[in-house]
Coordinates of C-alpha atoms in Angstrom, one line a residue:
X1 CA 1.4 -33.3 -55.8
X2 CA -1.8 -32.8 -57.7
X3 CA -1.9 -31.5 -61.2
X4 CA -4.6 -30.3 -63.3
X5 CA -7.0 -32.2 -65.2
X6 CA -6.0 -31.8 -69.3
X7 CA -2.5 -30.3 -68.5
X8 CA -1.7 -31.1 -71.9
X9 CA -1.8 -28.4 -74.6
X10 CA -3.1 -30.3 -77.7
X11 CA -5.6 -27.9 -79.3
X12 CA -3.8 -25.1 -81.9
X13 CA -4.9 -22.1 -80.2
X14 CA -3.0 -23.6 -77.1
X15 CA 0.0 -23.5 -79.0
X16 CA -0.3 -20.6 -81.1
X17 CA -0.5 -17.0 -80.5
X18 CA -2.2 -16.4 -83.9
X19 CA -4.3 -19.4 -83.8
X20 CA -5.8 -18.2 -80.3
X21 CA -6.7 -14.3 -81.4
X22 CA -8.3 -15.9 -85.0
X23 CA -10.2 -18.5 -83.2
X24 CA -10.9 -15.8 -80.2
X25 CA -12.6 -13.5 -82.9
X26 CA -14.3 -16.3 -84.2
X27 CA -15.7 -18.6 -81.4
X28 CA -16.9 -14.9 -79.7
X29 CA -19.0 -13.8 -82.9
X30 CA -20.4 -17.7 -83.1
X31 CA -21.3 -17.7 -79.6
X32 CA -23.0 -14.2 -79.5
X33 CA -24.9 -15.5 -82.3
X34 CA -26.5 -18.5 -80.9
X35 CA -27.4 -16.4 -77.7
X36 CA -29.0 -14.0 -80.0
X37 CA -31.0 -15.9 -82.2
X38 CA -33.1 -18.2 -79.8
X39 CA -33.6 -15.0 -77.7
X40 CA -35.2 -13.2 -80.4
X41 CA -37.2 -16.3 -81.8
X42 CA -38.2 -17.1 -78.2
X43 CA -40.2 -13.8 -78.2
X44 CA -41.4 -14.7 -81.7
X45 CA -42.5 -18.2 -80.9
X46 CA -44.4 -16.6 -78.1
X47 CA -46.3 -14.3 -79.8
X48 CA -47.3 -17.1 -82.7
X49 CA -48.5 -19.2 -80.1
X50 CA -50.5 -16.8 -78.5
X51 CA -51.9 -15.7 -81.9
X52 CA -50.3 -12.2 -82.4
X53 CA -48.1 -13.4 -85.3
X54 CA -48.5 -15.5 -88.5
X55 CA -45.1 -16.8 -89.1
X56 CA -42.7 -17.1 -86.1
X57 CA -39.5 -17.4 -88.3
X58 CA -40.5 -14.0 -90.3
X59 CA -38.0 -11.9 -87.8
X60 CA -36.9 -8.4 -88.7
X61 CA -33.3 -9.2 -90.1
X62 CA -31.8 -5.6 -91.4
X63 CA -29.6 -5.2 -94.2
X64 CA -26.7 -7.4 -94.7
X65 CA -24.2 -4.3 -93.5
X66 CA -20.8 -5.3 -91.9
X67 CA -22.4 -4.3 -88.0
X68 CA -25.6 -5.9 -88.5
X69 CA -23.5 -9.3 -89.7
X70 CA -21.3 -8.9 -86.5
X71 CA -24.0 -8.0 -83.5
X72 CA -27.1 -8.2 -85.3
X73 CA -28.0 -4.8 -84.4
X74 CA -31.1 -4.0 -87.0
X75 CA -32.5 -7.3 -85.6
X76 CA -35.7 -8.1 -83.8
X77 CA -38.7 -10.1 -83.0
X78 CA -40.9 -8.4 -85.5
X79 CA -44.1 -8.2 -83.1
X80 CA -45.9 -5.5 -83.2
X81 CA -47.0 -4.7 -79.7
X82 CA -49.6 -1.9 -80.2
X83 CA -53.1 -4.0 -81.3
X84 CA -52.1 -6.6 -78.4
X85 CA -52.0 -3.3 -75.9
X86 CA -55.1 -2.0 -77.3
X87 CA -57.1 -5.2 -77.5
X88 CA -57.0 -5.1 -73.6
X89 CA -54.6 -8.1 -73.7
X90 CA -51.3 -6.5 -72.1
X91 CA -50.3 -9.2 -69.9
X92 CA -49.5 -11.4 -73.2
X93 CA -47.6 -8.6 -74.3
X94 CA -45.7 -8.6 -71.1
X95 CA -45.1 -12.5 -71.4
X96 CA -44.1 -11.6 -74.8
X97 CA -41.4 -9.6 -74.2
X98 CA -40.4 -11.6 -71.0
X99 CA -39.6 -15.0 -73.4
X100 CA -36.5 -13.5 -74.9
X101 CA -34.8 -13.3 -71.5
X102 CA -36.6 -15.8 -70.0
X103 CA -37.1 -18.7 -72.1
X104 CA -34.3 -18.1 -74.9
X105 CA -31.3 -17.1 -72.1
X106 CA -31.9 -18.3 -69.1
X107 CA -33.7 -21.7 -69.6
X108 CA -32.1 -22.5 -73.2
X109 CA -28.9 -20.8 -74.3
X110 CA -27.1 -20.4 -70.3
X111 CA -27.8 -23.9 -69.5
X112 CA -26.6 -25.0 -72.5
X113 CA -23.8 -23.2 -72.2
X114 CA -22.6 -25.2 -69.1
X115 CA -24.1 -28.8 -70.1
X116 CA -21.5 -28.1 -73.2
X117 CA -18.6 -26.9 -71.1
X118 CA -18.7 -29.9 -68.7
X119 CA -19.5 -32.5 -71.7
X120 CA -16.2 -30.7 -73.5
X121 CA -14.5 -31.4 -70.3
X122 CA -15.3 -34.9 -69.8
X123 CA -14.5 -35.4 -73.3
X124 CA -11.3 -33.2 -73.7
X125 CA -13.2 -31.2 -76.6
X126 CA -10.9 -28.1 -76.3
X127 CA -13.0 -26.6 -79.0
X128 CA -16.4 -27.3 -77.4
X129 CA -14.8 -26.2 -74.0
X130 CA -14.0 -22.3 -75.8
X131 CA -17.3 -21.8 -77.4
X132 CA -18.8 -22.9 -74.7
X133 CA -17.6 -20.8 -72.2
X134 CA -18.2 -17.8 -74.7
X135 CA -21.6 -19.1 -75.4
X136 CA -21.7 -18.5 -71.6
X137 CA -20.6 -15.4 -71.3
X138 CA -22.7 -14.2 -73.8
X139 CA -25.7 -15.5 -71.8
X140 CA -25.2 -14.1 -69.0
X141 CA -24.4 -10.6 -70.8
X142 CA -27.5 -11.3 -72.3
X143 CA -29.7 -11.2 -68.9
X144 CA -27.5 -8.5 -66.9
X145 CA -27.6 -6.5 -70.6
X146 CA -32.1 -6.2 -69.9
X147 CA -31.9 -6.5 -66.0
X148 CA -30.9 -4.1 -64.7
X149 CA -29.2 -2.1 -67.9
X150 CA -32.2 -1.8 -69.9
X151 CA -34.8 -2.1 -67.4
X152 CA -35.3 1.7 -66.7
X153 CA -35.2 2.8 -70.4
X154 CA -38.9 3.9 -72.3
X155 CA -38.8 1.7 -75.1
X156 CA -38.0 -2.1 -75.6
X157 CA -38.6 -5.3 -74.1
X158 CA -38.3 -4.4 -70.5
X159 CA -40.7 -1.2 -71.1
X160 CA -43.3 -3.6 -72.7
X161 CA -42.6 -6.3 -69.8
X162 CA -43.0 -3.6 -66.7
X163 CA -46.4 -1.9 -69.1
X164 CA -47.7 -5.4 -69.8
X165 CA -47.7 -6.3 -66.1
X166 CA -48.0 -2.6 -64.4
X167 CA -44.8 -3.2 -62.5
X168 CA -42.7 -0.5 -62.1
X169 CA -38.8 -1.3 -63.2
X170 CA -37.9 -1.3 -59.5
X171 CA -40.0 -4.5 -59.3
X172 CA -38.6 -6.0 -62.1
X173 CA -35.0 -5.4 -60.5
X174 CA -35.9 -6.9 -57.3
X175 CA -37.1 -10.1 -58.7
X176 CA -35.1 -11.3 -62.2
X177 CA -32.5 -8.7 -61.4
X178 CA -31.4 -10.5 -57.9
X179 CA -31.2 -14.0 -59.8
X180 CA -29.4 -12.5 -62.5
X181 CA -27.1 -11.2 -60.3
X182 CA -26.7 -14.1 -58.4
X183 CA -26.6 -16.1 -61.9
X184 CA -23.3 -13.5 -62.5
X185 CA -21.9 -14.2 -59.4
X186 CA -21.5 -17.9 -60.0
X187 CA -20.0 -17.4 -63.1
X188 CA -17.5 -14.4 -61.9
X189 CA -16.6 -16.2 -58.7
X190 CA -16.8 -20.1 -59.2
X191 CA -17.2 -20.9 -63.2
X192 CA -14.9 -18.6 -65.0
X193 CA -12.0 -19.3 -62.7
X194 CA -12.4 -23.2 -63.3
X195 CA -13.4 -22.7 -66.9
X196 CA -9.9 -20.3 -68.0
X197 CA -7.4 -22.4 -66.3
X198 CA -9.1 -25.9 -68.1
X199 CA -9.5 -23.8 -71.4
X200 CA -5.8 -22.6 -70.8
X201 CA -3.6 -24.6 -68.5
X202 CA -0.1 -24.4 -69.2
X203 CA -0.4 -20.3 -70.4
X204 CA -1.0 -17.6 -67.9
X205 CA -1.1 -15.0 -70.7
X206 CA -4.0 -16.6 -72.2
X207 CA -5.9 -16.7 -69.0
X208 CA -4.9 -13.4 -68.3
X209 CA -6.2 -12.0 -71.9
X210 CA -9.5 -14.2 -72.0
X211 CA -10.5 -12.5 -68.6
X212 CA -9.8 -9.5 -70.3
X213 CA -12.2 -10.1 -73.1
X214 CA -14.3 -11.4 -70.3
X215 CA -14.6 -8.0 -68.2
X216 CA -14.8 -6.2 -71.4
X217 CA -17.8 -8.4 -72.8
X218 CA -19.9 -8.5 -69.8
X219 CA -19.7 -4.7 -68.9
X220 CA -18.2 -3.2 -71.7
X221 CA -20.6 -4.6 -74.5
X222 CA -23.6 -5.8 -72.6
X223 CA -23.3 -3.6 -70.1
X224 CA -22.5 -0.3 -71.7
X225 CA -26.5 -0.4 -74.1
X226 CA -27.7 1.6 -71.2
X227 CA -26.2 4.7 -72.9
X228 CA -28.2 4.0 -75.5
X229 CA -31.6 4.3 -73.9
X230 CA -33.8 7.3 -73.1
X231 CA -33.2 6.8 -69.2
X232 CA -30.5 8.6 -66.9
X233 CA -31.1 5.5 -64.4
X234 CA -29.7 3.6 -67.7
X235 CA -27.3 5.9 -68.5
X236 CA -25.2 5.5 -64.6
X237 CA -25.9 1.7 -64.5
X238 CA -23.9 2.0 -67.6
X239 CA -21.1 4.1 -66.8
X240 CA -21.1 1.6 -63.5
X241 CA -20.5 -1.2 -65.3
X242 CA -17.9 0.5 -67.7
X243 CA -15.9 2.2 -65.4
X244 CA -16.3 0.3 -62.2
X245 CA -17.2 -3.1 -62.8
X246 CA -14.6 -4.1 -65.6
X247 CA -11.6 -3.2 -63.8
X248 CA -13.4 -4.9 -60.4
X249 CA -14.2 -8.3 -62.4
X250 CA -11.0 -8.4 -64.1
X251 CA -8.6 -8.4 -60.7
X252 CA -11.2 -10.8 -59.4
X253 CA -11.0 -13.1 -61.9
X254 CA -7.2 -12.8 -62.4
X255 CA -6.8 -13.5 -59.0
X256 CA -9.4 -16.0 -58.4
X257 CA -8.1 -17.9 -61.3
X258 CA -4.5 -17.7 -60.2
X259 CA -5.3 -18.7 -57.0
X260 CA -7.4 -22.1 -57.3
X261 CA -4.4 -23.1 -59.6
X262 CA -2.0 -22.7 -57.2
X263 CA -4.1 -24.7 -54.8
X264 CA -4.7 -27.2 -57.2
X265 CA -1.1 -27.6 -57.9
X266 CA 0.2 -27.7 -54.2

């Protein structure tokens, strides 16, 4: 009979209820974090080195207010777009807005994400293994939250990508939407269902709840910002993801999670 690799519970949030919620909270505000920050300094960066600003660090931070602390939600890249539109440069514009997805998600924070998770592995770092599956999940929310969710609205980075470039949102969606989606799929289908039962091996409850937080993170969080745009494309992608696609992904990964256990055990 084969067993599962780390069956041992020998990290505290393994053990304890109140241990796993704390560090939950935690490890989740920590790992949206460092998906935030190299996403909005990867637009910043970009715009220094193309020579529309003077200090890449100088980001717009907000107040120090209780949600802004949480989700960052005053914060930005602090580039003004409008002289780089009307000096006839709108393609760096475009490229602009393009780095936060592109350079600070999907080729810095997601990869990341899984270098970590395996190196936890290999080295039984429980900790390591937890943030880095959050860190995970909050890259991917991060690409599915701009492609498709925000890709229709009038304002933001996908509006300044699709103006920069003269694309319409429809072409953005069939190019970086179809690898996002595909980049989702992975992790719904093949990642997550290794990652929960490694992370939580001897505790069905736990894997049960952390594909909660899952569904609710990826489509309830990233994927429900489309209400906030000036777009009723936005608006049903949204309402899609809340109403449809949590309850999908979370029997899918329950079950898909359940079931390579079983026939890893047998």
């Amino acid at each position: 009979m084969n067993t599962l690799h780390n069956e041992k519970t020998d990290w505290l949030p393994g053990k304890s209820w109140i241990a796993f919620i704390f560090a939950t909270l935690a490890i989740l505000w920590f790992a949206h974090a460092v998906a935030f920050f190299p996403h909005e300094y990867a637009h910043a960066f970009t715009a220094w080195i193309l020579g529309w600003k003077s200090n890449p660090l100088a980001l717009n931070y907000g107040n120090a207010d209780l949600a802004n602390v949480l989700i960052q939600i005053q914060m930005d890249e602090n580039v003004n777009y409008a002289p780089i539109f009307s000096s006839g440069h709108g393609h760096q514009a475009g490229f602009i807005a393009l780095a936060g997805l592109l350079i600070g998600n999907l080729i810095i924070t997601y990869p990341l994400s899984l270098w970590s998770f395996y190196y936890g592995k290999r080295r039984n770092r429980k900790y390591l293994l937890y943030f880095s599956y959050w860190l995970c999940v909050a890259s991917v929310g991060n690409l599915i939250d701009y492609v498709p969710v925000r890709t229709f609205g009038k304002s933001g980075d996908m509006y300044t990508l699709a103006k920069g470039f003269n694309i319409s949102p429809w072409g953005i969606c069939s190019t970086l939407g179809v690898l996002f989606i595909l980049i989702l799929l992975h992790f719904l289908i093949l990642f997550a269902p290794e990652a929960l039962q490694i992370i939580s091996p001897q505790s069905a409850a736990r894997r049960v709840v952390t594909a909660i937080l899952t569904s609710g993170a990826l489509f309830g969080f990233y994927g429900a910002v489309g209400l906030l745009q000036d777009s009723e494309t936005s608006h049903i992608i949204s309402k899609v993801s809340i109403f449809l696609l949590i309850p999908v992904s979370l029997a899918l990964g329950v079950w898909l999670t359940e079931r390579k256990r079983k026939s890893q055990l047998s």
